[in-house]
CSV table of C-alpha atoms and ligand atoms in Angstrom, one decimal:
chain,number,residue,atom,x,y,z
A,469,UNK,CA,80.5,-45.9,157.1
A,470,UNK,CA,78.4,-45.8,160.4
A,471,UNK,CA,76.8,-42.1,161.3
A,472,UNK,CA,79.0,-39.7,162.7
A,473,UNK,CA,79.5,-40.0,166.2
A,474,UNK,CA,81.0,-37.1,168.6
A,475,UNK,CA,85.0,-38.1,166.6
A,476,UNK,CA,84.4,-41.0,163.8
A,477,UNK,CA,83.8,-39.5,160.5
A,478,UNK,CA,84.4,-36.1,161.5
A,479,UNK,CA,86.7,-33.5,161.0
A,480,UNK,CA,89.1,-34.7,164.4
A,481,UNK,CA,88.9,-38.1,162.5
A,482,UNK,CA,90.1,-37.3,159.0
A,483,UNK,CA,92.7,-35.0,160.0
A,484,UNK,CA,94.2,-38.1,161.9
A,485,UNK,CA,94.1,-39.8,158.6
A,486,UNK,CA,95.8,-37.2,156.4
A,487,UNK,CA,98.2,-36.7,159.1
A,488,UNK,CA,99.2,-40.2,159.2
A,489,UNK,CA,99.2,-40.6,155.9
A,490,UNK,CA,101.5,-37.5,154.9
A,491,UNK,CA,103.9,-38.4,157.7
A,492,UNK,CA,104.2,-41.7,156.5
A,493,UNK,CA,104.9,-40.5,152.8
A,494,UNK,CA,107.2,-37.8,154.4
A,495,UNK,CA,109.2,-40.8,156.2
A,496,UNK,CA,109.8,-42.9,152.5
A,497,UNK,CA,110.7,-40.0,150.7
A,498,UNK,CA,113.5,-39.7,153.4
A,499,UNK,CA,114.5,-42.5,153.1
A,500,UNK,CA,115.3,-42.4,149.8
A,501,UNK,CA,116.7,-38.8,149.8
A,502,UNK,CA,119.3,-39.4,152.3
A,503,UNK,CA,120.4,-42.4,149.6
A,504,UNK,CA,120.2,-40.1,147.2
A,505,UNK,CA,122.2,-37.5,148.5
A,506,UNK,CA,124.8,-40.1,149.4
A,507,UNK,CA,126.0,-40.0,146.1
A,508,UNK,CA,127.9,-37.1,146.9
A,509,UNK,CA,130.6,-39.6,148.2
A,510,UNK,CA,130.5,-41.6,144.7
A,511,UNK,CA,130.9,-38.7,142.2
A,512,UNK,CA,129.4,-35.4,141.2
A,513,UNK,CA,128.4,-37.2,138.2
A,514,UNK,CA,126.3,-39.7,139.9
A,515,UNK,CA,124.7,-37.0,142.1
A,516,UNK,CA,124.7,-34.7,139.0
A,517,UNK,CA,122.8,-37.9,137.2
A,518,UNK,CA,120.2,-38.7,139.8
A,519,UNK,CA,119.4,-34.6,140.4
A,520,UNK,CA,118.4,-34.3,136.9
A,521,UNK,CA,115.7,-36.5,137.1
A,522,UNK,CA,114.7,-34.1,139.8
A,523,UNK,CA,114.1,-31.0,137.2
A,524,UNK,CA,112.0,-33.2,134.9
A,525,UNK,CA,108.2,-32.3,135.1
A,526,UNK,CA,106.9,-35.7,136.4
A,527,UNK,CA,109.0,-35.4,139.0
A,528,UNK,CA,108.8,-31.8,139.8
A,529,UNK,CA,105.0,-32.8,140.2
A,530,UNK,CA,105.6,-35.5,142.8
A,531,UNK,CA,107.8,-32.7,144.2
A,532,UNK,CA,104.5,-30.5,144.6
A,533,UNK,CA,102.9,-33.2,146.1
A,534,UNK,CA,105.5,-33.6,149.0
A,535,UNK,CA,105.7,-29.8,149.4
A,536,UNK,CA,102.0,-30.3,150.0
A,537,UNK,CA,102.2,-33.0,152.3
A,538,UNK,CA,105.0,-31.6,154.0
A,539,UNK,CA,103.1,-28.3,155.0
A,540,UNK,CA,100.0,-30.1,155.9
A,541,UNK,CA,101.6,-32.4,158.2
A,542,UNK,CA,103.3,-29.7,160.0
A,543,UNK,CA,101.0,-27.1,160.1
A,544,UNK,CA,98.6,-29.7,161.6
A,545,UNK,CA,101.0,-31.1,163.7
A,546,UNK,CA,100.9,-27.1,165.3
A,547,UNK,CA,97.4,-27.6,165.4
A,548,UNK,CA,97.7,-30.9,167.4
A,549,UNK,CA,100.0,-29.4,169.5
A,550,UNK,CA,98.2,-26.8,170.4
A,551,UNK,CA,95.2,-29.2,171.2
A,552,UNK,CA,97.5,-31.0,173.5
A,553,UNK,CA,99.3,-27.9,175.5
A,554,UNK,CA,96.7,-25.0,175.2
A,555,UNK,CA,94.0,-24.4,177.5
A,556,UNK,CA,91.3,-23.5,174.7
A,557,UNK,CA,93.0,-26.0,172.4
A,558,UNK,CA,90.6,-28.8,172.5
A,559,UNK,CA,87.9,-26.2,172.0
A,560,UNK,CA,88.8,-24.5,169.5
A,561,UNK,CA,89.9,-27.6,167.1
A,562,UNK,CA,87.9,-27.3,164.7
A,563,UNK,CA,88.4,-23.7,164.0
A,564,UNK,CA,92.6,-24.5,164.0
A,565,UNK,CA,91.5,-26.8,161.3
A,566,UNK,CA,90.0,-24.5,158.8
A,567,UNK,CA,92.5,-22.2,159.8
A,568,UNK,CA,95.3,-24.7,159.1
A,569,UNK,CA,93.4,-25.7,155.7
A,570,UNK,CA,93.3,-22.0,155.0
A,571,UNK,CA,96.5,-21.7,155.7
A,572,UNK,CA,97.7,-24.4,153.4
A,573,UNK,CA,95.9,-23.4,150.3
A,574,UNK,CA,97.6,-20.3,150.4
A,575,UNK,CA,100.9,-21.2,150.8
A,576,UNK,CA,100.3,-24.2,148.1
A,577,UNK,CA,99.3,-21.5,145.7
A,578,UNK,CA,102.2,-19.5,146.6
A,579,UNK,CA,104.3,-22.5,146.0
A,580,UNK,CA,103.1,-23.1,142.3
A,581,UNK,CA,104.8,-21.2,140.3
A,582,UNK,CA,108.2,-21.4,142.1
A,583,UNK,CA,107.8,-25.5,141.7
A,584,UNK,CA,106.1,-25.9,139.0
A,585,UNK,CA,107.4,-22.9,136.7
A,586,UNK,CA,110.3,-25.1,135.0
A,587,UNK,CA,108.2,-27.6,134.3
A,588,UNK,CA,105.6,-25.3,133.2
A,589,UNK,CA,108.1,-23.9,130.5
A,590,UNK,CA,109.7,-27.1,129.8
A,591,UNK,CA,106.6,-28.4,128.5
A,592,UNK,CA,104.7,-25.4,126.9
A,593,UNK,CA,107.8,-23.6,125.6
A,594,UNK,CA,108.9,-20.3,127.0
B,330,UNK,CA,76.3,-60.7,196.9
B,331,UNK,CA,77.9,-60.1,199.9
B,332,UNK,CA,80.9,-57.8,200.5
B,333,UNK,CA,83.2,-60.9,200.9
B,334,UNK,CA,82.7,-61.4,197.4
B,335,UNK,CA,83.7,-58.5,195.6
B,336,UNK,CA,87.3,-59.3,194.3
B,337,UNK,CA,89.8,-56.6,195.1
B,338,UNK,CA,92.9,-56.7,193.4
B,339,UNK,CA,96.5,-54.7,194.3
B,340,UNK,CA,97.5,-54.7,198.0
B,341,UNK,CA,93.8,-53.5,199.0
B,342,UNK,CA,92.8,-55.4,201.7
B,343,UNK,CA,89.5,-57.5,202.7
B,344,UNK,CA,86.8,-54.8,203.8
B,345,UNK,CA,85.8,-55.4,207.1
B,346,UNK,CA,84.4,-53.6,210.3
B,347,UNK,CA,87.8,-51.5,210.7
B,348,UNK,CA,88.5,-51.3,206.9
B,349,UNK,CA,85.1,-49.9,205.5
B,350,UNK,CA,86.1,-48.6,202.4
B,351,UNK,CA,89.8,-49.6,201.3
B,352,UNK,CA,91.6,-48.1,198.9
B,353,UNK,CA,90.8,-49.6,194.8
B,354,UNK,CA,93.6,-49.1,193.0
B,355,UNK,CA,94.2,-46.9,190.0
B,356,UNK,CA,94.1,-49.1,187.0
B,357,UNK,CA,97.3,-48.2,185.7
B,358,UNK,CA,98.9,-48.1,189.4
B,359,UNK,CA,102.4,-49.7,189.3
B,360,UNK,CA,102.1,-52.5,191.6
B,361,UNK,CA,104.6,-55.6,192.6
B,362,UNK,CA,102.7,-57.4,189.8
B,363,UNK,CA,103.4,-54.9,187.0
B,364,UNK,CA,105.5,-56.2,184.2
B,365,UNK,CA,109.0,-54.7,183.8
B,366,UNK,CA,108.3,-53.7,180.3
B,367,UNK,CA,105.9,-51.4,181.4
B,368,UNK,CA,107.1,-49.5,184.4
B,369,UNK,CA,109.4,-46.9,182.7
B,370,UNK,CA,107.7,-43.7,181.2
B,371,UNK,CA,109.0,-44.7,177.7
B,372,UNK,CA,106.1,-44.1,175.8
B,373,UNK,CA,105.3,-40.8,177.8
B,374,UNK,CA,108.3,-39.2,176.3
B,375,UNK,CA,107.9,-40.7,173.0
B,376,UNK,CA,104.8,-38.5,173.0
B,377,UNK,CA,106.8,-35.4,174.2
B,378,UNK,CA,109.4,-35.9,171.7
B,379,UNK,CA,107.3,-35.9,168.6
B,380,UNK,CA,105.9,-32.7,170.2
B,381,UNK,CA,109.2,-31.0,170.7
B,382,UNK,CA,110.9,-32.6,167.6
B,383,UNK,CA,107.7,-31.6,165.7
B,384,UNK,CA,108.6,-27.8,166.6
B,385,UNK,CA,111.7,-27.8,165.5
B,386,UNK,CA,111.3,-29.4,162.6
B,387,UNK,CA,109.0,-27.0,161.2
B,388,UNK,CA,111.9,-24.7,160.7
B,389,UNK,CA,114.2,-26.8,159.6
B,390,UNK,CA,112.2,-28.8,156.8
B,391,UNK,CA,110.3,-26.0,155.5
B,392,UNK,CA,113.4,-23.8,155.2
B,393,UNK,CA,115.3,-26.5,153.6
B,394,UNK,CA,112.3,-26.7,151.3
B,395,UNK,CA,112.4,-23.2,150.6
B,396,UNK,CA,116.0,-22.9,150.0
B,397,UNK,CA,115.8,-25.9,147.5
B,398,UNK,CA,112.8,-25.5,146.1
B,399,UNK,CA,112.0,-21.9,146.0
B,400,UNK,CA,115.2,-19.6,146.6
B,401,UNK,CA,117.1,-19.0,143.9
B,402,UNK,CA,116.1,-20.6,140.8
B,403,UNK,CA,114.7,-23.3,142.4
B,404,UNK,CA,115.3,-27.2,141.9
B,405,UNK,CA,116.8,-26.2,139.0
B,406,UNK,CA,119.9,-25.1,140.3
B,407,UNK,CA,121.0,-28.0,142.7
B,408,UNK,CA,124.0,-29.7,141.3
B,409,UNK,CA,127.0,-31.4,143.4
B,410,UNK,CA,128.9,-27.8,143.1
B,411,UNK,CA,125.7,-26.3,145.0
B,412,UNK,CA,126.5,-29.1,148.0
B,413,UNK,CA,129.7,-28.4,148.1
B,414,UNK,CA,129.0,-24.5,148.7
B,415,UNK,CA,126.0,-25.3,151.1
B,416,UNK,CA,128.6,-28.1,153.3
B,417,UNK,CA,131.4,-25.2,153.4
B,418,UNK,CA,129.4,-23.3,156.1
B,419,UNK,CA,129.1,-25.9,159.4
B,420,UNK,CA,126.2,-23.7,160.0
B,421,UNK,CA,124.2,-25.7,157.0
B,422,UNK,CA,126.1,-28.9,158.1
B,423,UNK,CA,124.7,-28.3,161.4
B,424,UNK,CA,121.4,-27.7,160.1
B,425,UNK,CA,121.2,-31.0,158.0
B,426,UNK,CA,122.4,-32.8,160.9
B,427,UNK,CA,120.0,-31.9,162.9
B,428,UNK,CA,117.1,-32.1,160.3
B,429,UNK,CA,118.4,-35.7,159.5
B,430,UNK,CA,118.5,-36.8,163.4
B,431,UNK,CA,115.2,-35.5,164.7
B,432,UNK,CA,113.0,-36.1,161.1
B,433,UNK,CA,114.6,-39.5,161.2
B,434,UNK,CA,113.8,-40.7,164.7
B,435,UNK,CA,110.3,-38.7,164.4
B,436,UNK,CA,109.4,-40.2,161.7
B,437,UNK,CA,110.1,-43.3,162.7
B,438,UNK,CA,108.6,-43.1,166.1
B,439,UNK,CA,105.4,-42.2,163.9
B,440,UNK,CA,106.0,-45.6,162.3
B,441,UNK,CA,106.4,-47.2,165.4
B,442,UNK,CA,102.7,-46.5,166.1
B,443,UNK,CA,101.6,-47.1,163.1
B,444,UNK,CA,102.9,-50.2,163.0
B,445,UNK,CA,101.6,-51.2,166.2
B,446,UNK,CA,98.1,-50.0,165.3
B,447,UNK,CA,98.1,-52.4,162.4
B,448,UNK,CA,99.9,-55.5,162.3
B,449,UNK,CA,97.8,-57.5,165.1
B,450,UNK,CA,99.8,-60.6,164.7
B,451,UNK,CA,102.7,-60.7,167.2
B,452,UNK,CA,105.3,-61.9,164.9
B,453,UNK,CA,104.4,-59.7,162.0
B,454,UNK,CA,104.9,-56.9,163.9
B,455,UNK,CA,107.8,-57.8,165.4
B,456,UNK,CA,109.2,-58.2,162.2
B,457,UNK,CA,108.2,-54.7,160.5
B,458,UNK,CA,109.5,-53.0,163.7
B,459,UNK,CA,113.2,-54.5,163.6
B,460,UNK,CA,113.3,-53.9,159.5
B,461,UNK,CA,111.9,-50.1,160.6
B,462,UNK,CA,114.9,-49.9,163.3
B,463,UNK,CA,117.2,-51.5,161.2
B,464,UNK,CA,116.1,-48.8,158.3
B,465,UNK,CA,116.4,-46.7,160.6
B,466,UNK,CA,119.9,-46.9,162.1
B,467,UNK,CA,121.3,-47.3,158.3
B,468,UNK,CA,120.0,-44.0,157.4
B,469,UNK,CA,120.7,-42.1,160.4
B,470,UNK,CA,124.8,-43.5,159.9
B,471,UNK,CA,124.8,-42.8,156.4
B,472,UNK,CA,123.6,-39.6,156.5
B,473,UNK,CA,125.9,-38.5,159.1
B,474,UNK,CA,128.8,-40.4,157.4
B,475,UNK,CA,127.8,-38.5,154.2
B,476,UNK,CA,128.1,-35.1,156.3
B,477,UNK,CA,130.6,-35.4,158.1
B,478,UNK,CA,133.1,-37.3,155.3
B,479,UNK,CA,132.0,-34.9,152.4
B,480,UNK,CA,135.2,-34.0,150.1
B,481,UNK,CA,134.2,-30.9,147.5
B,482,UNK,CA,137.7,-32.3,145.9
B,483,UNK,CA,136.3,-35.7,145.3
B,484,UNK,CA,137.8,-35.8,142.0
C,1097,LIG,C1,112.1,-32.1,146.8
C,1097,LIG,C2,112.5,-31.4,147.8
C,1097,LIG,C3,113.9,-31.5,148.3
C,1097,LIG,C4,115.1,-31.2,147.6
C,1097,LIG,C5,115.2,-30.7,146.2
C,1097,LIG,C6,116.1,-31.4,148.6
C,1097,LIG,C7,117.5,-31.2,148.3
C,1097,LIG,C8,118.5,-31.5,149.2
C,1097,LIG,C9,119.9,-31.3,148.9
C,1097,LIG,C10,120.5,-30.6,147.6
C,1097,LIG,C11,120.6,-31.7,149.9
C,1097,LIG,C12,122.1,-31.7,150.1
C,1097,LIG,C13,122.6,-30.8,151.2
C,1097,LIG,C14,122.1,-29.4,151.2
C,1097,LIG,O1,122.1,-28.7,150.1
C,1097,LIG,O2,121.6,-29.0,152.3
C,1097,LIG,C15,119.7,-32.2,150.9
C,1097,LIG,C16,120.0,-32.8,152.1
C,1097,LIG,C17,119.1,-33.2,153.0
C,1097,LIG,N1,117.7,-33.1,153.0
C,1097,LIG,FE1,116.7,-32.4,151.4
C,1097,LIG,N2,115.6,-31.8,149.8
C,1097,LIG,C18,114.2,-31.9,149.6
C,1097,LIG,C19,113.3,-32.2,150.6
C,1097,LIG,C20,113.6,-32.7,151.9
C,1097,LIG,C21,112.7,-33.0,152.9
C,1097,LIG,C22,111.1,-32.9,152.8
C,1097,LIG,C23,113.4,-33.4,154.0
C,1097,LIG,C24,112.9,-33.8,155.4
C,1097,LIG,C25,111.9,-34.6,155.6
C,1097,LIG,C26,114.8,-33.3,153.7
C,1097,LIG,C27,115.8,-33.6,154.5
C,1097,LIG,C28,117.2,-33.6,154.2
C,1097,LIG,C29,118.3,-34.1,155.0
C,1097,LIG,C30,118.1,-34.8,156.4
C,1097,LIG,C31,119.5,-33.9,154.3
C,1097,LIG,C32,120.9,-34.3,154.8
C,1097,LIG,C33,121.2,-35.6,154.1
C,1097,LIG,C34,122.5,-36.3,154.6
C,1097,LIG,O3,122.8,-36.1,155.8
C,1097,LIG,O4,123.1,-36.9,153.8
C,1097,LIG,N3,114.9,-32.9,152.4
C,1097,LIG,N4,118.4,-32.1,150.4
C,1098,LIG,C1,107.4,-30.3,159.8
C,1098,LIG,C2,107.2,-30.4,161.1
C,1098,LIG,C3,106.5,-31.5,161.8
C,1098,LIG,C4,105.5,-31.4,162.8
C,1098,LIG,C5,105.1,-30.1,163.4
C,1098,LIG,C6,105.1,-32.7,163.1
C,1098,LIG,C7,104.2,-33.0,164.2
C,1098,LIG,C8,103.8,-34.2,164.5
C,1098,LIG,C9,103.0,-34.5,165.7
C,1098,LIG,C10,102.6,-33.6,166.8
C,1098,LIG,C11,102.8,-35.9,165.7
C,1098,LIG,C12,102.0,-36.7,166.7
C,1098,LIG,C13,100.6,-36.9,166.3
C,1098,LIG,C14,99.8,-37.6,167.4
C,1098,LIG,O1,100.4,-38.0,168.4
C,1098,LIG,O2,98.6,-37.8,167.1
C,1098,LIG,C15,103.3,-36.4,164.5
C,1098,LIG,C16,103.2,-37.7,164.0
C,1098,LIG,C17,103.9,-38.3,163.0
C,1098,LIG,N1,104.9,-37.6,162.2
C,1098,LIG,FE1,105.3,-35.6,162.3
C,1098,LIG,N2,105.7,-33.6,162.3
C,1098,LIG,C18,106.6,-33.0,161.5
C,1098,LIG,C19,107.4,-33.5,160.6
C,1098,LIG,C20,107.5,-34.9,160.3
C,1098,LIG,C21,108.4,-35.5,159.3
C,1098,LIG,C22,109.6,-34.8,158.6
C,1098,LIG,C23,108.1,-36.8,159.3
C,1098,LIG,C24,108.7,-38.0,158.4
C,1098,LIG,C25,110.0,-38.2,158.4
C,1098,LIG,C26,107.0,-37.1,160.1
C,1098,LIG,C27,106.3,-38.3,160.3
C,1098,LIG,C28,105.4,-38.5,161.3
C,1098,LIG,C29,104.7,-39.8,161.5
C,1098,LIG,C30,104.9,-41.1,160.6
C,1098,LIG,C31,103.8,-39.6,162.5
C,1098,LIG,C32,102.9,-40.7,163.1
C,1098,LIG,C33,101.5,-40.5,162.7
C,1098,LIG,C34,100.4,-41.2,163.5
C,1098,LIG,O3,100.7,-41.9,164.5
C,1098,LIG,O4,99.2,-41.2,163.0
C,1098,LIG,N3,106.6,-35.9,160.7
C,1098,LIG,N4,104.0,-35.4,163.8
């Protein structure tokens, strides 16, 4: 990896990269969930099947992890916007970034215990 | 070098006594030589759209998220008798519909770009982007098949 320059390796620079990265996640776990919740028109069984694979604790992991992406790639998608529309936008990026960091680490600790709590008593027992 | 050699491209014309200082044009000017493909604003509104769609879907996926994640016992409660209750109300119907249109063709516009970042070899990404439409269009129909022909009384 070369020096920083005024956007490579920087903060602009890696933000692009989570943002692409989560969205693309984002878009395959779609993808799969609208298949998923097309079982509907098969049988309540096979939708009652598939969603209890969904309350196991791997899964309710991976579930964590797209909650995470999720708020990432839109609370930085705000942030790009804001770049893009607001007069002191490009300016202030950097600052929208720590803010939208902050922001995030909040909110994913807010969302551990109501993700993670079954799986959290599954495995260690009431 | 004299003036008579500097090239001058678009309908600027030879500079000369009466024409001092014609008019360059902009780079991206449309002129008669433009190709087809590239004379609508297609890709300008691409880039509003996933600004628009982007603040709308804020709302939408992190409510559904909260409603099936968090609300109410969490994941834990979803079931096919919990769809049926949530696709009673066209309110939620509307809201899935919507949720499933714009994340859909967002998220695939984002691919879009992706894709054309990446695959540098013109038949490769031809390829990815009709098996991303074609994705695409599947989803979009199912999902709106599934909403619109969902029977609570399947059985
Ligand atoms: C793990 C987290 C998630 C769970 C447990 C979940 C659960 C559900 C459930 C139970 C339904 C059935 C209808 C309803 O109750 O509204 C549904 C539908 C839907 N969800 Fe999710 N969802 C999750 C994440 C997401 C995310 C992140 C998105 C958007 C990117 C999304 C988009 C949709 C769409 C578009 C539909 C309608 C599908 C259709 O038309 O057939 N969901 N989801
Ligand atoms: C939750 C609200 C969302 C917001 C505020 C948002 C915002 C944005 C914005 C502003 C862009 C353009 C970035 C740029 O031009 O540099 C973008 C790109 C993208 N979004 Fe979203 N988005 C959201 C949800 C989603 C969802 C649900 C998906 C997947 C289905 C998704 C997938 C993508 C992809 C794949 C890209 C392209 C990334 C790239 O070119 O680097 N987004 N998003």
């Amino acid at each position: 990896m070369p020096a920083g320059t005024l956007y490579r390796g920087r903060e602009g620079m890696w933000s692009w990269v989570a943002h692409r990265v989560t969205g693309v996640l984002i878009f395959f776990f779609l993808f799969v969930h609208v298949l998923d919740t097309a079982l509907v028109r098969v049988s309540p069984e096979a939708y009652d099947d598939v969603v209890a694979t969904y309350k196991t604790p791997i899964v309710a992991l991976l579930e964590y992890g797209l909650v995470a992406a999720v708020l990432f790639h839109a609370l930085n998608g705000l942030r790009v916007i804001a770049v893009d529309f607001w007069s002191k936008g490009p300016r202030l990026q950097k600052q929208m970034l720590w803010t939208v960091v902050g922001i995030w680490v909040v909110l994913m600790a807010g969302a551990l215990y109501p993700v993670l709590g079954h799986a959290f008593r599954e495995l260690f027992g009431s | 070098m004299t003036t008579s050699d500097i090239k001058l491209t678009g309908s600027s014309s030879e500079i000369s006594p009466e024409n001092p200082a014609p008019v360059i044009e902009a780079p991206r000017a449309r002129t008669a030589k433009t190709p087809k493909a590239t004379r609508g604003n297609f890709e300008m509104y691409g880039w509003l759209f996933m600004r628009l769609s982007g603040i709308v879907l804020v709302v939408l996926v992190i409510g559904h998220l909260l409603i099936q994640l968090v609300l109410d016992g969490g994941v834990s409660k979803v079931s096919f008798a919990f769809v049926a209750g949530r696709w009673a109300s066209p309110f939620w119907q509307a809201w899935d519909l919507i949720m499933l249109w714009l994340a859909m063709l967002h998220g695939a516009n984002g691919l879009r770009t992706v894709i054309n970042d990446y695959a540098e070899r013109d038949n490769t990404r031809f390829w990815l982007k009709m098996l991303l439409y074609a994705a695409t269009i599947f989803t979009v129909l199912l999902g709106t098949l599934v909403i619109f022909t969902f029977d609570p009384n399947i059985r």
